[in-house]
Amino acid sequence: MRLENKVAFVTGAGMGIGRAIALKLAQEGAKVVATDIAEETCRGVVGEIESAGGTGLALQCDVSNGAQIDNAIQKTVAEFGRLDILVNNAGITSFKPILELSEEEWDRTMNINLKGQFLCAQAAAKQMVKNEWGRIINIASISYGGCGIAFPQVAHYTASKGGVVALTQALAVELSSQGITCNVICPGIIDTEMTKSIREGDQLQQLLGRIPKGRTGRPEDIAHLVVYLASEQSDYMTGASLVVDGGWLTT
Ligand code: NAP
C-alpha cells in the first residue's frame, strides 16, 4: 500500500493503459479519480476498483477542454479534499501519410495529446502546491522523435509526443522547488485498442523480431512504473524520460 492517503487523477482511464494504471494505483491504496471522454467506461473501472475494496470516482473529462478539466479537478477536491498524483494518459493516434494529413487532424491530435497534458498539469499543480507535494506522470511514446527511431504516417502523433517530453522537462524545472516531480514514460507497443490493427496485421512477426523480449507489452507493464513514480520512493527523480519497450530501442 505505497499510496495510502494519496488522491490520484487519471485521464483516459476507461480502457487500455489508463484503466490498468487506475486499477494499480487503487491497489496501492490511492483514491482514484478515473476520468475519460466517455463517463460510462470509467464508471466500469471505478466499479472494478470498488469491488476490490478500493475507493474511486468516475468523471467525464475531455482533456482538450479546459473548462471540463477545471470542473473535474474541482469535483476531485470537493470529494477527496486534495490532489496528489496526476497521470496524463489520454491520447489518440491515427495513421495518415504526411501529404494527406489535414490541418484538422493535426489540431485534434495536438489538442488532445499535448494541450490536454498542459491543461491537466496546470490545473493539478494548482492543487498540489497547496500541500507542497505532487507527482505528475505523463505518457508519451517511443515515437516522440528523440530516441533514434521514427515511424511513417504518424507525423502529428510523433510531434505531439515530442512536445510531451519537452513539456515534462519544463514542468520538472519549474515545479520541483514546490515539491512536485514530473516524469514521462515512453511505451513501446502495448496490447490495447490503439494498437489492435498493428498487432493483428501481417507485420506482427517482423515487429516482434525487433523486440528482444519477444512479446508486445501489457498495460500492467506501464502501470507498475507509474506506481513507482507516484510513490515517495521516486522523490529524487524528476524530468526523466523512461522507456518501457521490451528492449526495442537497443536493437
Ligand atoms: P486506448 O486504448 O485507445 O485508450 C485511450 C483512452 O483515452 C480511451 O478510453 C479513449 O476514449 C480516451 N480518450 C480519447 N480521447 C480523449 C479525450 N479527448 N479526453 C479524454 N480521454 C480521451 O489507448 P492506450 O493504448 O491505452 O493509450 C494510452 C496512452 O498511451 C496514450 O497517450 C497513447 O498515446 C500512449 N501510448 C500507447 C501505446 C500503445 O502501444 N498502446 C504506445 C505508446 C504510447 P475513446 O476510446 O472513447 O475515444
Short mmCIF file of C-alpha atoms and ligand atoms in Angstrom, two decimals:
data_model
loop_
_atom_site.label_atom_id
_atom_site.label_comp_id
_atom_site.label_asym_id
_atom_site.label_seq_id
_atom_site.Cartn_x
_atom_site.Cartn_y
_atom_site.Cartn_z
CA MET A 1 0.00 0.00 0.00
CA ARG A 2 2.59 2.53 -1.14
CA LEU A 3 -0.01 5.19 -1.96
CA GLU A 4 -2.27 5.15 1.05
CA ASN A 5 -3.99 8.52 1.68
CA LYS A 6 -2.98 9.80 -1.77
CA VAL A 7 -5.51 11.05 -4.31
CA ALA A 8 -4.81 10.27 -7.96
CA PHE A 9 -6.41 11.69 -11.13
CA VAL A 10 -6.02 9.56 -14.27
CA THR A 11 -7.06 10.71 -17.75
CA GLY A 12 -8.22 8.30 -20.45
CA ALA A 13 -8.82 5.77 -17.68
CA GLY A 14 -11.77 3.98 -19.29
CA MET A 15 -9.67 1.37 -21.07
CA GLY A 16 -6.21 0.27 -22.13
CA ILE A 17 -3.17 1.64 -20.31
CA GLY A 18 -5.23 4.21 -18.35
CA ARG A 19 -7.51 1.51 -16.95
CA ALA A 20 -4.53 -0.60 -15.82
CA ILE A 21 -2.96 2.47 -14.19
CA ALA A 22 -6.18 3.36 -12.35
CA LEU A 23 -6.58 -0.20 -11.03
CA LYS A 24 -2.94 -0.46 -9.93
CA LEU A 25 -2.94 2.92 -8.16
CA ALA A 26 -6.08 1.86 -6.29
CA GLN A 27 -4.49 -1.48 -5.34
CA GLU A 28 -1.67 0.52 -3.77
CA GLY A 29 -4.17 2.41 -1.63
CA ALA A 30 -4.74 5.62 -3.61
CA LYS A 31 -8.21 7.08 -4.00
CA VAL A 32 -8.54 7.16 -7.78
CA VAL A 33 -10.47 9.60 -9.92
CA ALA A 34 -10.90 7.76 -13.21
CA THR A 35 -11.72 10.21 -15.99
CA ASP A 36 -12.40 9.67 -19.66
CA ILE A 37 -14.17 11.32 -22.55
CA ALA A 38 -16.93 8.71 -22.07
CA GLU A 39 -18.17 8.52 -18.49
CA GLU A 40 -19.62 5.01 -18.77
CA THR A 41 -16.22 3.40 -19.40
CA CYS A 42 -14.65 4.97 -16.31
CA ARG A 43 -17.75 4.05 -14.27
CA GLY A 44 -16.93 0.45 -15.15
CA VAL A 45 -13.34 0.91 -13.97
CA VAL A 46 -14.47 2.50 -10.71
CA GLY A 47 -16.81 -0.48 -10.28
CA GLU A 48 -13.76 -2.77 -10.55
CA ILE A 49 -11.84 -0.62 -8.03
CA GLU A 50 -14.72 -0.71 -5.55
CA SER A 51 -15.27 -4.46 -5.97
CA ALA A 52 -11.63 -4.95 -4.97
CA GLY A 53 -12.19 -2.85 -1.82
CA GLY A 54 -10.73 0.41 -3.15
CA THR A 55 -12.11 3.92 -3.46
CA GLY A 56 -12.79 5.63 -6.78
CA LEU A 57 -14.75 8.34 -8.52
CA ALA A 58 -15.73 8.31 -12.21
CA LEU A 59 -15.83 11.63 -14.02
CA GLN A 60 -16.35 12.61 -17.63
CA CYS A 61 -13.47 14.79 -18.83
CA ASP A 62 -12.37 15.63 -22.36
CA VAL A 63 -8.73 16.65 -21.92
CA SER A 64 -8.86 19.03 -24.86
CA ASN A 65 -11.45 21.12 -23.00
CA GLY A 66 -10.08 23.38 -20.26
CA ALA A 67 -13.47 24.00 -18.65
CA GLN A 68 -14.14 20.26 -18.31
CA ILE A 69 -10.70 19.74 -16.76
CA ASP A 70 -11.23 22.55 -14.21
CA ASN A 71 -14.64 21.13 -13.37
CA ALA A 72 -13.26 17.61 -12.87
CA ILE A 73 -10.40 18.84 -10.67
CA GLN A 74 -12.86 20.88 -8.57
CA LYS A 75 -15.06 17.79 -8.13
CA THR A 76 -11.99 15.76 -7.14
CA VAL A 77 -11.04 18.23 -4.43
CA ALA A 78 -14.67 18.53 -3.27
CA GLU A 79 -14.88 14.73 -2.91
CA PHE A 80 -11.44 13.86 -1.52
CA GLY A 81 -10.06 17.18 -0.22
CA ARG A 82 -6.80 17.18 -2.17
CA LEU A 83 -4.97 16.06 -5.29
CA ASP A 84 -1.55 14.39 -5.13
CA ILE A 85 -0.98 12.44 -8.33
CA LEU A 86 -1.83 13.25 -11.95
CA VAL A 87 -1.41 10.67 -14.71
CA ASN A 88 -1.66 12.36 -18.10
CA ASN A 89 -2.53 9.26 -20.10
CA ALA A 90 -5.35 10.17 -22.54
CA GLY A 91 -4.17 10.14 -26.12
CA ILE A 92 -5.21 9.34 -29.66
CA THR A 93 -3.46 8.27 -32.82
CA SER A 94 -4.25 7.77 -36.48
CA PHE A 95 -2.21 6.75 -39.47
CA LYS A 96 -2.04 9.28 -42.28
CA PRO A 97 0.64 9.89 -44.92
CA ILE A 98 2.10 13.36 -44.44
CA LEU A 99 0.83 14.53 -47.85
CA GLU A 100 -2.74 13.68 -46.82
CA LEU A 101 -2.64 14.81 -43.20
CA SER A 102 -5.27 17.52 -42.73
CA GLU A 103 -4.93 20.62 -40.59
CA GLU A 104 -7.99 19.43 -38.66
CA GLU A 105 -6.39 16.07 -37.81
CA TRP A 106 -3.14 17.78 -36.81
CA ASP A 107 -5.02 20.17 -34.50
CA ARG A 108 -7.19 17.44 -32.95
CA THR A 109 -4.11 15.33 -32.16
CA MET A 110 -2.21 18.28 -30.69
CA ASN A 111 -5.22 19.40 -28.66
CA ILE A 112 -5.74 16.01 -27.02
CA ASN A 113 -2.17 14.67 -26.79
CA LEU A 114 -0.24 17.84 -25.99
CA LYS A 115 -2.51 20.73 -24.98
CA GLY A 116 -4.51 18.29 -22.83
CA GLN A 117 -1.41 17.35 -20.84
CA PHE A 118 -0.52 21.02 -20.31
CA LEU A 119 -4.03 21.94 -19.16
CA CYS A 120 -4.30 18.98 -16.79
CA ALA A 121 -0.81 19.57 -15.38
CA GLN A 122 -1.55 23.25 -14.76
CA ALA A 123 -4.91 22.59 -13.08
CA ALA A 124 -3.49 19.73 -10.98
CA ALA A 125 -0.34 21.63 -9.97
CA LYS A 126 -2.51 24.48 -8.61
CA GLN A 127 -3.86 21.95 -6.11
CA MET A 128 -0.53 20.19 -5.45
CA VAL A 129 1.28 23.40 -4.48
CA LYS A 130 -1.13 23.78 -1.55
CA ASN A 131 0.46 20.68 0.04
CA GLU A 132 3.94 21.23 -1.43
CA TRP A 133 3.82 17.66 -2.74
CA GLY A 134 2.83 16.24 -6.09
CA ARG A 135 3.57 13.71 -8.80
CA ILE A 136 2.86 14.39 -12.45
CA ILE A 137 3.36 11.39 -14.72
CA ASN A 138 3.00 11.94 -18.43
CA ILE A 139 2.61 9.25 -21.04
CA ALA A 140 4.44 9.87 -24.33
CA SER A 141 5.70 7.09 -26.65
CA ILE A 142 8.94 5.80 -28.13
CA SER A 143 7.52 7.53 -31.20
CA TYR A 144 8.50 11.00 -30.00
CA GLY A 145 11.32 11.84 -32.35
CA GLY A 146 14.17 11.98 -29.87
CA CYS A 147 15.43 8.44 -29.47
CA GLY A 148 16.69 7.42 -32.89
CA ILE A 149 13.54 5.73 -34.16
CA ALA A 150 10.76 7.14 -36.33
CA PHE A 151 7.62 5.67 -37.83
CA PRO A 152 5.83 6.56 -41.07
CA GLN A 153 2.35 8.09 -41.24
CA VAL A 154 2.32 9.44 -37.69
CA ALA A 155 3.97 12.88 -38.01
CA HIS A 156 1.16 14.51 -36.00
CA TYR A 157 1.34 11.88 -33.23
CA THR A 158 5.16 11.99 -33.11
CA ALA A 159 5.22 15.77 -32.90
CA SER A 160 2.64 15.76 -30.10
CA LYS A 161 4.63 13.19 -28.10
CA GLY A 162 7.87 15.10 -28.66
CA GLY A 163 6.04 18.06 -27.17
CA VAL A 164 5.02 15.94 -24.17
CA VAL A 165 8.66 15.03 -23.45
CA ALA A 166 9.68 18.69 -23.71
CA LEU A 167 6.73 19.80 -21.54
CA THR A 168 7.73 17.25 -18.90
CA GLN A 169 11.21 18.73 -18.58
CA ALA A 170 9.84 22.27 -18.41
CA LEU A 171 7.35 21.30 -15.69
CA ALA A 172 10.06 19.47 -13.74
CA VAL A 173 12.29 22.54 -13.71
CA GLU A 174 9.52 24.93 -12.68
CA LEU A 175 7.72 22.81 -10.11
CA SER A 176 10.42 20.92 -8.25
CA SER A 177 11.00 23.73 -5.74
CA GLN A 178 7.34 23.28 -4.75
CA GLY A 179 7.69 19.57 -4.05
CA ILE A 180 6.22 18.41 -7.36
CA THR A 181 8.06 15.97 -9.61
CA CYS A 182 7.23 15.39 -13.26
CA ASN A 183 8.41 12.41 -15.29
CA VAL A 184 7.42 10.89 -18.62
CA ILE A 185 7.00 7.26 -19.67
CA CYS A 186 7.66 6.31 -23.30
CA PRO A 187 5.98 2.96 -24.03
CA GLY A 188 6.82 0.73 -26.97
CA ILE A 189 3.95 -1.30 -28.41
CA ILE A 190 1.37 -2.20 -25.78
CA ASP A 191 -1.67 -4.50 -26.11
CA THR A 192 -4.56 -2.05 -26.27
CA GLU A 193 -7.28 -0.99 -28.69
CA MET A 194 -4.90 1.67 -30.04
CA THR A 195 -2.51 -0.95 -31.45
CA LYS A 196 -5.04 -3.62 -32.41
CA SER A 197 -4.61 -3.11 -36.15
CA ILE A 198 -0.80 -3.38 -35.86
CA ARG A 199 -0.90 -6.42 -33.58
CA GLU A 200 -3.41 -8.20 -35.81
CA GLY A 201 -1.67 -7.19 -39.04
CA ASP A 202 0.82 -9.01 -41.27
CA GLN A 203 3.80 -7.17 -39.78
CA LEU A 204 3.48 -8.50 -36.23
CA GLN A 205 6.12 -11.26 -36.58
CA GLN A 206 8.57 -8.85 -38.19
CA LEU A 207 7.91 -6.39 -35.37
CA LEU A 208 8.38 -9.00 -32.65
CA GLY A 209 11.71 -9.89 -34.24
CA ARG A 210 12.90 -6.39 -33.29
CA ILE A 211 11.78 -6.66 -29.66
CA PRO A 212 14.32 -8.60 -27.55
CA LYS A 213 11.64 -9.60 -25.02
CA GLY A 214 9.84 -11.32 -27.91
CA ARG A 215 6.41 -10.01 -26.97
CA THR A 216 4.38 -6.84 -27.04
CA GLY A 217 3.86 -5.03 -23.73
CA ARG A 218 0.92 -5.34 -21.38
CA PRO A 219 -0.84 -2.29 -19.90
CA GLU A 220 0.35 -3.51 -16.47
CA ASP A 221 3.99 -3.13 -17.62
CA ILE A 222 3.34 0.61 -17.71
CA ALA A 223 1.15 0.70 -14.58
CA HIS A 224 3.89 -0.78 -12.36
CA LEU A 225 6.24 2.03 -13.30
CA VAL A 226 3.52 4.62 -12.71
CA VAL A 227 3.09 3.34 -9.15
CA TYR A 228 6.81 3.79 -8.51
CA LEU A 229 6.83 7.30 -10.00
CA ALA A 230 3.75 8.19 -7.92
CA SER A 231 5.34 7.00 -4.68
CA GLU A 232 7.65 8.59 -2.11
CA GLN A 233 10.47 6.33 -3.34
CA SER A 234 10.85 8.27 -6.61
CA ASP A 235 11.44 11.57 -4.81
CA TYR A 236 14.84 12.28 -6.40
CA MET A 237 13.59 11.63 -9.95
CA THR A 238 12.22 14.49 -11.97
CA GLY A 239 12.34 15.45 -15.64
CA ALA A 240 13.22 11.86 -16.57
CA SER A 241 12.06 10.06 -19.73
CA LEU A 242 11.68 6.32 -19.11
CA VAL A 243 11.38 3.88 -21.99
CA VAL A 244 9.32 0.69 -21.47
CA ASP A 245 9.63 -1.18 -24.76
CA GLY A 246 10.87 -4.73 -24.18
CA GLY A 247 14.33 -3.66 -25.37
CA TRP A 248 13.22 -2.46 -28.82
CA LEU A 249 15.42 0.65 -28.82
CA THR A 250 18.52 -1.38 -28.04
CA THR A 251 18.32 -3.28 -31.36
P1 NAP B 1 -6.63 3.45 -25.90
O1 NAP B 1 -6.73 2.00 -25.60
O2 NAP B 1 -7.11 3.98 -27.19
O3 NAP B 1 -7.27 4.26 -24.67
C1 NAP B 1 -7.24 5.66 -24.67
C2 NAP B 1 -8.36 6.17 -23.82
O4 NAP B 1 -8.33 7.62 -23.89
C3 NAP B 1 -9.73 5.75 -24.33
O5 NAP B 1 -10.58 5.39 -23.26
C4 NAP B 1 -10.21 6.98 -25.07
O6 NAP B 1 -11.63 7.09 -25.13
C5 NAP B 1 -9.65 8.06 -24.17
N1 NAP B 1 -9.66 9.38 -24.84
C6 NAP B 1 -9.58 9.66 -26.16
N2 NAP B 1 -9.69 10.98 -26.37
C7 NAP B 1 -9.86 11.54 -25.15
C8 NAP B 1 -10.05 12.85 -24.71
N3 NAP B 1 -10.13 13.88 -25.58
N4 NAP B 1 -10.19 13.08 -23.38
C9 NAP B 1 -10.15 12.05 -22.50
N5 NAP B 1 -9.98 10.77 -22.87
C10 NAP B 1 -9.84 10.52 -24.18
O7 NAP B 1 -5.09 3.90 -25.84
P2 NAP B 1 -3.86 3.32 -24.99
O8 NAP B 1 -3.10 2.42 -25.89
O9 NAP B 1 -4.33 2.85 -23.68
O10 NAP B 1 -3.00 4.66 -24.86
C11 NAP B 1 -2.90 5.39 -23.65
C12 NAP B 1 -1.73 6.36 -23.81
O11 NAP B 1 -0.53 5.63 -24.07
C13 NAP B 1 -1.87 7.33 -24.97
O12 NAP B 1 -1.37 8.60 -24.60
C14 NAP B 1 -1.01 6.73 -26.05
O13 NAP B 1 -0.53 7.68 -26.97
C15 NAP B 1 0.10 6.14 -25.22
N6 NAP B 1 0.84 5.08 -25.89
C16 NAP B 1 0.24 3.90 -26.21
C17 NAP B 1 1.00 2.91 -26.82
C18 NAP B 1 0.43 1.57 -27.18
O14 NAP B 1 1.17 0.77 -27.79
N7 NAP B 1 -0.83 1.27 -26.85
C19 NAP B 1 2.35 3.13 -27.13
C20 NAP B 1 2.91 4.35 -26.79
C21 NAP B 1 2.15 5.31 -26.17
P3 NAP B 1 -12.39 6.66 -26.50
O15 NAP B 1 -11.87 5.32 -26.86
O16 NAP B 1 -13.83 6.68 -26.10
O17 NAP B 1 -12.02 7.69 -27.52
#
